[in-house]
Amino acid sequence: MGPQELIWAADLVLLAAMTAVGFLVMGLDKGIARKNGARSAQGKATRRRVPERTLFLIAALGGSLAVLLGMYTFRHKTKHWYFVVGVPAILAAQLALGWLVVTRLMG
């Protein structure tokens, strides 16, 4: 396997890892949000949530499709315009960049 194939393989591993992380973190944060709602209603201390900037960072690092799927699977962050607009915009930018890289390298 040559150096270019190793780079492609590493990219695919990173993409797969960020996809898994993105989906899992969206589900985890939604679960914490639900539990926090019940806990605060009982007057108990709440657990710390995943910061929104972390969710955007995961999306920007290759997990945008998973974050988008997680948003609608778990119905999480779908009322925040900056997620509804921002995550698809990140995905579109990543797809465009990927298309440019592949067509320029292959052509």
PDB file of N, CA and C in Angstrom:
ATOM      1  N   MET A   1       0.852  -1.172   0.000  1.00  0.00           N
ATOM      2  CA  MET A   1       0.000   0.000   0.000  1.00  0.00           C
ATOM      3  C   MET A   1       0.901   1.239   0.000  1.00  0.00           C
ATOM      4  N   GLY A   2       0.644   2.133  -0.947  1.00  0.00           N
ATOM      5  CA  GLY A   2       1.450   3.335  -1.080  1.00  0.00           C
ATOM      6  C   GLY A   2       1.005   4.440  -0.129  1.00  0.00           C
ATOM      7  N   PRO A   3       1.735   5.534  -0.126  1.00  0.00           N
ATOM      8  CA  PRO A   3       1.408   6.629   0.789  1.00  0.00           C
ATOM      9  C   PRO A   3       0.033   7.247   0.533  1.00  0.00           C
ATOM     10  N   GLN A   4      -0.362   7.351  -0.725  1.00  0.00           N
ATOM     11  CA  GLN A   4      -1.671   7.938  -1.023  1.00  0.00           C
ATOM     12  C   GLN A   4      -2.801   7.038  -0.510  1.00  0.00           C
ATOM     13  N   GLU A   5      -2.638   5.746  -0.661  1.00  0.00           N
ATOM     14  CA  GLU A   5      -3.650   4.825  -0.152  1.00  0.00           C
ATOM     15  C   GLU A   5      -3.734   4.882   1.372  1.00  0.00           C
ATOM     16  N   LEU A   6      -2.588   5.047   2.028  1.00  0.00           N
ATOM     17  CA  LEU A   6      -2.593   5.182   3.493  1.00  0.00           C
ATOM     18  C   LEU A   6      -3.319   6.444   3.932  1.00  0.00           C
ATOM     19  N   ILE A   7      -3.128   7.523   3.195  1.00  0.00           N
ATOM     20  CA  ILE A   7      -3.824   8.771   3.518  1.00  0.00           C
ATOM     21  C   ILE A   7      -5.326   8.601   3.355  1.00  0.00           C
ATOM     22  N   TRP A   8      -5.754   7.966   2.262  1.00  0.00           N
ATOM     23  CA  TRP A   8      -7.183   7.733   2.043  1.00  0.00           C
ATOM     24  C   TRP A   8      -7.759   6.841   3.141  1.00  0.00           C
ATOM     25  N   ALA A   9      -7.014   5.811   3.529  1.00  0.00           N
ATOM     26  CA  ALA A   9      -7.479   4.907   4.578  1.00  0.00           C
ATOM     27  C   ALA A   9      -7.596   5.648   5.903  1.00  0.00           C
ATOM     28  N   ALA A  10      -6.616   6.475   6.214  1.00  0.00           N
ATOM     29  CA  ALA A  10      -6.664   7.258   7.458  1.00  0.00           C
ATOM     30  C   ALA A  10      -7.836   8.223   7.438  1.00  0.00           C
ATOM     31  N   ASP A  11      -8.089   8.837   6.297  1.00  0.00           N
ATOM     32  CA  ASP A  11      -9.237   9.743   6.171  1.00  0.00           C
ATOM     33  C   ASP A  11     -10.552   9.006   6.405  1.00  0.00           C
ATOM     34  N   LEU A  12     -10.668   7.809   5.845  1.00  0.00           N
ATOM     35  CA  LEU A  12     -11.897   7.037   6.027  1.00  0.00           C
ATOM     36  C   LEU A  12     -12.085   6.603   7.482  1.00  0.00           C
ATOM     37  N   VAL A  13     -10.997   6.243   8.141  1.00  0.00           N
ATOM     38  CA  VAL A  13     -11.076   5.868   9.563  1.00  0.00           C
ATOM     39  C   VAL A  13     -11.516   7.075  10.389  1.00  0.00           C
ATOM     40  N   LEU A  14     -10.927   8.243  10.118  1.00  0.00           N
ATOM     41  CA  LEU A  14     -11.307   9.462  10.831  1.00  0.00           C
ATOM     42  C   LEU A  14     -12.778   9.796  10.592  1.00  0.00           C
ATOM     43  N   LEU A  15     -13.205   9.700   9.349  1.00  0.00           N
ATOM     44  CA  LEU A  15     -14.601   9.984   9.014  1.00  0.00           C
ATOM     45  C   LEU A  15     -15.549   9.017   9.722  1.00  0.00           C
ATOM     46  N   ALA A  16     -15.206   7.743   9.735  1.00  0.00           N
ATOM     47  CA  ALA A  16     -16.042   6.750  10.419  1.00  0.00           C
ATOM     48  C   ALA A  16     -16.086   7.014  11.915  1.00  0.00           C
ATOM     49  N   ALA A  17     -14.949   7.363  12.502  1.00  0.00           N
ATOM     50  CA  ALA A  17     -14.905   7.647  13.948  1.00  0.00           C
ATOM     51  C   ALA A  17     -15.729   8.876  14.283  1.00  0.00           C
ATOM     52  N   MET A  18     -15.596   9.935  13.500  1.00  0.00           N
ATOM     53  CA  MET A  18     -16.347  11.161  13.781  1.00  0.00           C
ATOM     54  C   MET A  18     -17.839  10.958  13.541  1.00  0.00           C
ATOM     55  N   THR A  19     -18.175  10.089  12.602  1.00  0.00           N
ATOM     56  CA  THR A  19     -19.586   9.780  12.366  1.00  0.00           C
ATOM     57  C   THR A  19     -20.175   9.076  13.579  1.00  0.00           C
ATOM     58  N   ALA A  20     -19.479   8.095  14.092  1.00  0.00           N
ATOM     59  CA  ALA A  20     -19.954   7.384  15.285  1.00  0.00           C
ATOM     60  C   ALA A  20     -20.026   8.327  16.483  1.00  0.00           C
ATOM     61  N   VAL A  21     -18.986   9.122  16.677  1.00  0.00           N
ATOM     62  CA  VAL A  21     -18.954  10.055  17.807  1.00  0.00           C
ATOM     63  C   VAL A  21     -20.095  11.061  17.692  1.00  0.00           C
ATOM     64  N   GLY A  22     -20.307  11.612  16.509  1.00  0.00           N
ATOM     65  CA  GLY A  22     -21.364  12.610  16.317  1.00  0.00           C
ATOM     66  C   GLY A  22     -22.735  12.089  16.683  1.00  0.00           C
ATOM     67  N   PHE A  23     -23.054  10.905  16.205  1.00  0.00           N
ATOM     68  CA  PHE A  23     -24.377  10.345  16.481  1.00  0.00           C
ATOM     69  C   PHE A  23     -24.526  10.003  17.968  1.00  0.00           C
ATOM     70  N   LEU A  24     -23.499   9.400  18.540  1.00  0.00           N
ATOM     71  CA  LEU A  24     -23.560   9.015  19.951  1.00  0.00           C
ATOM     72  C   LEU A  24     -23.641  10.222  20.879  1.00  0.00           C
ATOM     73  N   VAL A  25     -22.899  11.271  20.574  1.00  0.00           N
ATOM     74  CA  VAL A  25     -22.916  12.458  21.431  1.00  0.00           C
ATOM     75  C   VAL A  25     -24.266  13.161  21.355  1.00  0.00           C
ATOM     76  N   MET A  26     -24.882  13.190  20.184  1.00  0.00           N
ATOM     77  CA  MET A  26     -26.223  13.788  20.087  1.00  0.00           C
ATOM     78  C   MET A  26     -27.213  12.997  20.941  1.00  0.00           C
ATOM     79  N   GLY A  27     -27.133  11.672  20.889  1.00  0.00           N
ATOM     80  CA  GLY A  27     -28.025  10.848  21.712  1.00  0.00           C
ATOM     81  C   GLY A  27     -27.741  11.002  23.191  1.00  0.00           C
ATOM     82  N   LEU A  28     -26.470  11.054  23.540  1.00  0.00           N
ATOM     83  CA  LEU A  28     -26.080  11.238  24.942  1.00  0.00           C
ATOM     84  C   LEU A  28     -26.581  12.573  25.480  1.00  0.00           C
ATOM     85  N   ASP A  29     -26.386  13.641  24.725  1.00  0.00           N
ATOM     86  CA  ASP A  29     -26.820  14.954  25.186  1.00  0.00           C
ATOM     87  C   ASP A  29     -28.340  15.035  25.314  1.00  0.00           C
ATOM     88  N   LYS A  30     -29.050  14.404  24.407  1.00  0.00           N
ATOM     89  CA  LYS A  30     -30.518  14.388  24.511  1.00  0.00           C
ATOM     90  C   LYS A  30     -30.959  13.625  25.754  1.00  0.00           C
ATOM     91  N   GLY A  31     -30.299  12.508  26.039  1.00  0.00           N
ATOM     92  CA  GLY A  31     -30.622  11.755  27.249  1.00  0.00           C
ATOM     93  C   GLY A  31     -30.373  12.565  28.509  1.00  0.00           C
ATOM     94  N   ILE A  32     -29.250  13.280  28.540  1.00  0.00           N
ATOM     95  CA  ILE A  32     -28.947  14.121  29.698  1.00  0.00           C
ATOM     96  C   ILE A  32     -29.982  15.237  29.818  1.00  0.00           C
ATOM     97  N   ALA A  33     -30.375  15.819  28.690  1.00  0.00           N
ATOM     98  CA  ALA A  33     -31.370  16.896  28.706  1.00  0.00           C
ATOM     99  C   ALA A  33     -32.695  16.402  29.274  1.00  0.00           C
ATOM    100  N   ARG A  34     -33.110  15.217  28.863  1.00  0.00           N
ATOM    101  CA  ARG A  34     -34.365  14.653  29.401  1.00  0.00           C
ATOM    102  C   ARG A  34     -34.273  14.418  30.900  1.00  0.00           C
ATOM    103  N   LYS A  35     -33.172  13.811  31.337  1.00  0.00           N
ATOM    104  CA  LYS A  35     -33.004  13.540  32.765  1.00  0.00           C
ATOM    105  C   LYS A  35     -32.906  14.831  33.561  1.00  0.00           C
ATOM    106  N   ASN A  36     -32.234  15.835  32.999  1.00  0.00           N
ATOM    107  CA  ASN A  36     -32.124  17.113  33.698  1.00  0.00           C
ATOM    108  C   ASN A  36     -33.486  17.768  33.881  1.00  0.00           C
ATOM    109  N   GLY A  37     -34.359  17.623  32.900  1.00  0.00           N
ATOM    110  CA  GLY A  37     -35.707  18.185  33.028  1.00  0.00           C
ATOM    111  C   GLY A  37     -36.448  17.565  34.197  1.00  0.00           C
ATOM    112  N   ALA A  38     -36.356  16.259  34.328  1.00  0.00           N
ATOM    113  CA  ALA A  38     -37.021  15.567  35.431  1.00  0.00           C
ATOM    114  C   ALA A  38     -36.351  15.902  36.761  1.00  0.00           C
ATOM    115  N   ARG A  39     -35.027  15.968  36.769  1.00  0.00           N
ATOM    116  CA  ARG A  39     -34.295  16.247  38.009  1.00  0.00           C
ATOM    117  C   ARG A  39     -34.559  17.663  38.499  1.00  0.00           C
ATOM    118  N   SER A  40     -34.601  18.629  37.593  1.00  0.00           N
ATOM    119  CA  SER A  40     -34.832  20.004  38.040  1.00  0.00           C
ATOM    120  C   SER A  40     -36.267  20.179  38.542  1.00  0.00           C
ATOM    121  N   ALA A  41     -37.195  19.420  37.970  1.00  0.00           N
ATOM    122  CA  ALA A  41     -38.576  19.478  38.456  1.00  0.00           C
ATOM    123  C   ALA A  41     -38.677  18.942  39.876  1.00  0.00           C
ATOM    124  N   GLN A  42     -37.775  18.042  40.240  1.00  0.00           N
ATOM    125  CA  GLN A  42     -37.758  17.481  41.595  1.00  0.00           C
ATOM    126  C   GLN A  42     -36.867  18.283  42.532  1.00  0.00           C
ATOM    127  N   GLY A  43     -36.248  19.338  42.009  1.00  0.00           N
ATOM    128  CA  GLY A  43     -35.360  20.157  42.829  1.00  0.00           C
ATOM    129  C   GLY A  43     -33.988  19.554  43.049  1.00  0.00           C
ATOM    130  N   LYS A  44     -33.611  18.583  42.219  1.00  0.00           N
ATOM    131  CA  LYS A  44     -32.303  17.934  42.345  1.00  0.00           C
ATOM    132  C   LYS A  44     -31.283  18.617  41.435  1.00  0.00           C
ATOM    133  N   ALA A  45     -30.010  18.362  41.720  1.00  0.00           N
ATOM    134  CA  ALA A  45     -28.929  18.910  40.895  1.00  0.00           C
ATOM    135  C   ALA A  45     -28.961  18.256  39.513  1.00  0.00           C
ATOM    136  N   THR A  46     -28.588  19.030  38.502  1.00  0.00           N
ATOM    137  CA  THR A  46     -28.594  18.521  37.131  1.00  0.00           C
ATOM    138  C   THR A  46     -27.179  18.182  36.681  1.00  0.00           C
ATOM    139  N   ARG A  47     -27.095  17.323  35.668  1.00  0.00           N
ATOM    140  CA  ARG A  47     -25.802  16.928  35.094  1.00  0.00           C
ATOM    141  C   ARG A  47     -25.380  17.939  34.038  1.00  0.00           C
ATOM    142  N   ARG A  48     -24.080  18.035  33.859  1.00  0.00           N
ATOM    143  CA  ARG A  48     -23.524  18.941  32.862  1.00  0.00           C
ATOM    144  C   ARG A  48     -23.809  18.404  31.460  1.00  0.00           C
ATOM    145  N   ARG A  49     -24.219  19.316  30.566  1.00  0.00           N
ATOM    146  CA  ARG A  49     -24.544  18.961  29.180  1.00  0.00           C
ATOM    147  C   ARG A  49     -23.330  19.098  28.278  1.00  0.00           C
ATOM    148  N   VAL A  50     -23.446  18.578  27.075  1.00  0.00           N
ATOM    149  CA  VAL A  50     -22.415  18.740  26.062  1.00  0.00           C
ATOM    150  C   VAL A  50     -22.562  20.156  25.496  1.00  0.00           C
ATOM    151  N   PRO A  51     -21.500  20.963  25.534  1.00  0.00           N
ATOM    152  CA  PRO A  51     -21.601  22.328  24.995  1.00  0.00           C
ATOM    153  C   PRO A  51     -21.956  22.323  23.507  1.00  0.00           C
ATOM    154  N   GLU A  52     -22.748  23.312  23.095  1.00  0.00           N
ATOM    155  CA  GLU A  52     -23.147  23.392  21.693  1.00  0.00           C
ATOM    156  C   GLU A  52     -21.947  23.553  20.777  1.00  0.00           C
ATOM    157  N   ARG A  53     -20.936  24.270  21.222  1.00  0.00           N
ATOM    158  CA  ARG A  53     -19.744  24.442  20.379  1.00  0.00           C
ATOM    159  C   ARG A  53     -19.042  23.101  20.147  1.00  0.00           C
ATOM    160  N   THR A  54     -19.144  22.186  21.118  1.00  0.00           N
ATOM    161  CA  THR A  54     -18.560  20.855  20.941  1.00  0.00           C
ATOM    162  C   THR A  54     -19.317  20.084  19.865  1.00  0.00           C
ATOM    163  N   LEU A  55     -20.634  20.222  19.856  1.00  0.00           N
ATOM    164  CA  LEU A  55     -21.430  19.563  18.821  1.00  0.00           C
ATOM    165  C   LEU A  55     -21.067  20.097  17.433  1.00  0.00           C
ATOM    166  N   PHE A  56     -20.882  21.415  17.337  1.00  0.00           N
ATOM    167  CA  PHE A  56     -20.476  21.999  16.062  1.00  0.00           C
ATOM    168  C   PHE A  56     -19.051  21.579  15.683  1.00  0.00           C
ATOM    169  N   LEU A  57     -18.172  21.453  16.656  1.00  0.00           N
ATOM    170  CA  LEU A  57     -16.801  21.017  16.382  1.00  0.00           C
ATOM    171  C   LEU A  57     -16.793  19.592  15.840  1.00  0.00           C
ATOM    172  N   ILE A  58     -17.588  18.729  16.443  1.00  0.00           N
ATOM    173  CA  ILE A  58     -17.696  17.344  15.948  1.00  0.00           C
ATOM    174  C   ILE A  58     -18.204  17.342  14.513  1.00  0.00           C
ATOM    175  N   ALA A  59     -19.211  18.176  14.242  1.00  0.00           N
ATOM    176  CA  ALA A  59     -19.734  18.271  12.876  1.00  0.00           C
ATOM    177  C   ALA A  59     -18.655  18.771  11.918  1.00  0.00           C
ATOM    178  N   ALA A  60     -17.909  19.780  12.325  1.00  0.00           N
ATOM    179  CA  ALA A  60     -16.877  20.361  11.460  1.00  0.00           C
ATOM    180  C   ALA A  60     -15.718  19.407  11.211  1.00  0.00           C
ATOM    181  N   LEU A  61     -15.469  18.509  12.146  1.00  0.00           N
ATOM    182  CA  LEU A  61     -14.354  17.568  12.004  1.00  0.00           C
ATOM    183  C   LEU A  61     -14.741  16.286  11.260  1.00  0.00           C
ATOM    184  N   GLY A  62     -15.904  16.287  10.634  1.00  0.00           N
ATOM    185  CA  GLY A  62     -16.279  15.157   9.802  1.00  0.00           C
ATOM    186  C   GLY A  62     -17.527  14.409  10.248  1.00  0.00           C
ATOM    187  N   GLY A  63     -18.124  14.834  11.346  1.00  0.00           N
ATOM    188  CA  GLY A  63     -19.313  14.150  11.837  1.00  0.00           C
ATOM    189  C   GLY A  63     -20.612  14.853  11.507  1.00  0.00           C
ATOM    190  N   SER A  64     -20.603  15.701  10.479  1.00  0.00           N
ATOM    191  CA  SER A  64     -21.789  16.518  10.183  1.00  0.00           C
ATOM    192  C   SER A  64     -23.006  15.681   9.790  1.00  0.00           C
ATOM    193  N   LEU A  65     -22.806  14.648   9.008  1.00  0.00           N
ATOM    194  CA  LEU A  65     -23.945  13.802   8.622  1.00  0.00           C
ATOM    195  C   LEU A  65     -24.534  13.117   9.850  1.00  0.00           C
ATOM    196  N   ALA A  66     -23.678  12.632  10.736  1.00  0.00           N
ATOM    197  CA  ALA A  66     -24.150  11.955  11.943  1.00  0.00           C
ATOM    198  C   ALA A  66     -24.842  12.919  12.897  1.00  0.00           C
ATOM    199  N   VAL A  67     -24.302  14.134  13.030  1.00  0.00           N
ATOM    200  CA  VAL A  67     -24.945  15.135  13.885  1.00  0.00           C
ATOM    201  C   VAL A  67     -26.318  15.480  13.311  1.00  0.00           C
ATOM    202  N   LEU A  68     -26.398  15.627  12.002  1.00  0.00           N
ATOM    203  CA  LEU A  68     -27.685  15.928  11.358  1.00  0.00           C
ATOM    204  C   LEU A  68     -28.673  14.778  11.567  1.00  0.00           C
ATOM    205  N   LEU A  69     -28.228  13.551  11.360  1.00  0.00           N
ATOM    206  CA  LEU A  69     -29.109  12.395  11.588  1.00  0.00           C
ATOM    207  C   LEU A  69     -29.501  12.298  13.064  1.00  0.00           C
ATOM    208  N   GLY A  70     -28.554  12.565  13.960  1.00  0.00           N
ATOM    209  CA  GLY A  70     -28.843  12.541  15.387  1.00  0.00           C
ATOM    210  C   GLY A  70     -29.840  13.609  15.795  1.00  0.00           C
ATOM    211  N   MET A  71     -29.761  14.775  15.149  1.00  0.00           N
ATOM    212  CA  MET A  71     -30.712  15.847  15.454  1.00  0.00           C
ATOM    213  C   MET A  71     -32.139  15.373  15.247  1.00  0.00           C
ATOM    214  N   TYR A  72     -32.370  14.717  14.128  1.00  0.00           N
ATOM    215  CA  TYR A  72     -33.737  14.329  13.791  1.00  0.00           C
ATOM    216  C   TYR A  72     -34.125  12.972  14.364  1.00  0.00           C
ATOM    217  N   THR A  73     -33.166  12.094  14.593  1.00  0.00           N
ATOM    218  CA  THR A  73     -33.479  10.815  15.232  1.00  0.00           C
ATOM    219  C   THR A  73     -33.892  11.027  16.683  1.00  0.00           C
ATOM    220  N   PHE A  74     -33.126  11.870  17.387  1.00  0.00           N
ATOM    221  CA  PHE A  74     -33.386  12.101  18.810  1.00  0.00           C
ATOM    222  C   PHE A  74     -34.229  13.350  19.062  1.00  0.00           C
ATOM    223  N   ARG A  75     -34.619  14.045  17.989  1.00  0.00           N
ATOM    224  CA  ARG A  75     -35.341  15.317  18.091  1.00  0.00           C
ATOM    225  C   ARG A  75     -34.611  16.261  19.038  1.00  0.00           C
ATOM    226  N   HIS A  76     -33.349  16.449  18.726  1.00  0.00           N
ATOM    227  CA  HIS A  76     -32.474  17.232  19.589  1.00  0.00           C
ATOM    228  C   HIS A  76     -31.892  18.406  18.819  1.00  0.00           C
ATOM    229  N   LYS A  77     -32.046  19.590  19.356  1.00  0.00           N
ATOM    230  CA  LYS A  77     -31.538  20.841  18.783  1.00  0.00           C
ATOM    231  C   LYS A  77     -32.272  21.238  17.509  1.00  0.00           C
ATOM    232  N   THR A  78     -33.411  20.668  17.244  1.00  0.00           N
ATOM    233  CA  THR A  78     -34.137  20.981  16.012  1.00  0.00           C
ATOM    234  C   THR A  78     -34.916  22.289  16.106  1.00  0.00           C
ATOM    235  N   LYS A  79     -35.019  22.868  17.285  1.00  0.00           N
ATOM    236  CA  LYS A  79     -35.698  24.158  17.432  1.00  0.00           C
ATOM    237  C   LYS A  79     -34.723  25.324  17.446  1.00  0.00           C
ATOM    238  N   HIS A  80     -33.433  25.020  17.348  1.00  0.00           N
ATOM    239  CA  HIS A  80     -32.406  26.058  17.325  1.00  0.00           C
ATOM    240  C   HIS A  80     -32.024  26.327  15.873  1.00  0.00           C
ATOM    241  N   TRP A  81     -32.323  27.532  15.387  1.00  0.00           N
ATOM    242  CA  TRP A  81     -32.094  27.846  13.980  1.00  0.00           C
ATOM    243  C   TRP A  81     -30.639  27.648  13.585  1.00  0.00           C
ATOM    244  N   TYR A  82     -29.719  27.930  14.488  1.00  0.00           N
ATOM    245  CA  TYR A  82     -28.312  27.814  14.135  1.00  0.00           C
ATOM    246  C   TYR A  82     -27.883  26.367  13.949  1.00  0.00           C
ATOM    247  N   PHE A  83     -28.598  25.409  14.523  1.00  0.00           N
ATOM    248  CA  PHE A  83     -28.324  23.999  14.237  1.00  0.00           C
ATOM    249  C   PHE A  83     -29.041  23.583  12.956  1.00  0.00           C
ATOM    250  N   VAL A  84     -30.279  24.017  12.791  1.00  0.00           N
ATOM    251  CA  VAL A  84     -31.067  23.643  11.614  1.00  0.00           C
ATOM    252  C   VAL A  84     -30.417  24.168  10.337  1.00  0.00           C
ATOM    253  N   VAL A  85     -29.786  25.326  10.415  1.00  0.00           N
ATOM    254  CA  VAL A  85     -29.115  25.917   9.250  1.00  0.00           C
ATOM    255  C   VAL A  85     -27.629  25.544   9.230  1.00  0.00           C
ATOM    256  N   GLY A  86     -26.983  25.599  10.380  1.00  0.00           N
ATOM    257  CA  GLY A  86     -25.535  25.438  10.449  1.00  0.00           C
ATOM    258  C   GLY A  86     -25.025  24.049  10.123  1.00  0.00           C
ATOM    259  N   VAL A  87     -25.660  23.028  10.666  1.00  0.00           N
ATOM    260  CA  VAL A  87     -25.175  21.660  10.442  1.00  0.00           C
ATOM    261  C   VAL A  87     -25.330  21.248   8.969  1.00  0.00           C
ATOM    262  N   PRO A  88     -26.467  21.507   8.317  1.00  0.00           N
ATOM    263  CA  PRO A  88     -26.536  21.205   6.883  1.00  0.00           C
ATOM    264  C   PRO A  88     -25.540  22.034   6.054  1.00  0.00           C
ATOM    265  N   ALA A  89     -25.265  23.271   6.491  1.00  0.00           N
ATOM    266  CA  ALA A  89     -24.291  24.099   5.775  1.00  0.00           C
ATOM    267  C   ALA A  89     -22.893  23.493   5.897  1.00  0.00           C
ATOM    268  N   ILE A  90     -22.555  22.999   7.077  1.00  0.00           N
ATOM    269  CA  ILE A  90     -21.257  22.337   7.261  1.00  0.00           C
ATOM    270  C   ILE A  90     -21.179  21.093   6.387  1.00  0.00           C
ATOM    271  N   LEU A  91     -22.260  20.314   6.366  1.00  0.00           N
ATOM    272  CA  LEU A  91     -22.289  19.102   5.534  1.00  0.00           C
ATOM    273  C   LEU A  91     -22.127  19.453   4.060  1.00  0.00           C
ATOM    274  N   ALA A  92     -22.829  20.488   3.600  1.00  0.00           N
ATOM    275  CA  ALA A  92     -22.725  20.896   2.194  1.00  0.00           C
ATOM    276  C   ALA A  92     -21.301  21.342   1.860  1.00  0.00           C
ATOM    277  N   ALA A  93     -20.689  22.096   2.752  1.00  0.00           N
ATOM    278  CA  ALA A  93     -19.311  22.545   2.533  1.00  0.00           C
ATOM    279  C   ALA A  93     -18.353  21.351   2.490  1.00  0.00           C
ATOM    280  N   GLN A  94     -18.567  20.381   3.375  1.00  0.00           N
ATOM    281  CA  GLN A  94     -17.707  19.202   3.388  1.00  0.00           C
ATOM    282  C   GLN A  94     -17.884  18.369   2.126  1.00  0.00           C
ATOM    283  N   LEU A  95     -19.112  18.231   1.670  1.00  0.00           N
ATOM    284  CA  LEU A  95     -19.355  17.483   0.432  1.00  0.00           C
ATOM    285  C   LEU A  95     -18.723  18.184  -0.761  1.00  0.00           C
ATOM    286  N   ALA A  96     -18.844  19.512  -0.820  1.00  0.00           N
ATOM    287  CA  ALA A  96     -18.233  20.277  -1.915  1.00  0.00           C
ATOM    288  C   ALA A  96     -16.714  20.161  -1.877  1.00  0.00           C
ATOM    289  N   LEU A  97     -16.144  20.282  -0.698  1.00  0.00           N
ATOM    290  CA  LEU A  97     -14.698  20.156  -0.553  1.00  0.00           C
ATOM    291  C   LEU A  97     -14.236  18.747  -0.928  1.00  0.00           C
ATOM    292  N   GLY A  98     -14.982  17.745  -0.477  1.00  0.00           N
ATOM    293  CA  GLY A  98     -14.648  16.355  -0.825  1.00  0.00           C
ATOM    294  C   GLY A  98     -14.716  16.126  -2.323  1.00  0.00           C
ATOM    295  N   TRP A  99     -15.728  16.683  -2.956  1.00  0.00           N
ATOM    296  CA  TRP A  99     -15.868  16.531  -4.404  1.00  0.00           C
ATOM    297  C   TRP A  99     -14.699  17.194  -5.123  1.00  0.00           C
ATOM    298  N   LEU A 100     -14.318  18.393  -4.663  1.00  0.00           N
ATOM    299  CA  LEU A 100     -13.184  19.078  -5.278  1.00  0.00           C
ATOM    300  C   LEU A 100     -11.892  18.295  -5.118  1.00  0.00           C
ATOM    301  N   VAL A 101     -11.671  17.777  -3.927  1.00  0.00           N
ATOM    302  CA  VAL A 101     -10.448  17.014  -3.660  1.00  0.00           C
ATOM    303  C   VAL A 101     -10.404  15.760  -4.541  1.00  0.00           C
ATOM    304  N   VAL A 102     -11.507  15.037  -4.586  1.00  0.00           N
ATOM    305  CA  VAL A 102     -11.525  13.797  -5.362  1.00  0.00           C
ATOM    306  C   VAL A 102     -11.372  14.077  -6.858  1.00  0.00           C
ATOM    307  N   THR A 103     -12.086  15.069  -7.365  1.00  0.00           N
ATOM    308  CA  THR A 103     -11.997  15.349  -8.812  1.00  0.00           C
ATOM    309  C   THR A 103     -10.634  15.920  -9.190  1.00  0.00           C
ATOM    310  N   ARG A 104     -10.032  16.697  -8.330  1.00  0.00           N
ATOM    311  CA  ARG A 104      -8.716  17.267  -8.645  1.00  0.00           C
ATOM    312  C   ARG A 104      -7.622  16.223  -8.523  1.00  0.00           C
ATOM    313  N   LEU A 105      -7.745  15.330  -7.548  1.00  0.00           N
ATOM    314  CA  LEU A 105      -6.726  14.298  -7.372  1.00  0.00           C
ATOM    315  C   LEU A 105      -6.864  13.185  -8.395  1.00  0.00           C
ATOM    316  N   MET A 106      -8.103  12.869  -8.752  1.00  0.00           N
ATOM    317  CA  MET A 106      -8.335  11.771  -9.690  1.00  0.00           C
ATOM    318  C   MET A 106      -8.235  12.230 -11.153  1.00  0.00           C
ATOM    319  N   GLY A 107      -8.433  13.521 -11.383  1.00  0.00           N
ATOM    320  CA  GLY A 107      -8.478  14.005 -12.762  1.00  0.00           C
ATOM    321  C   GLY A 107      -7.320  14.734 -13.205  1.00  0.00           C
TER     322      GLY A 107
END
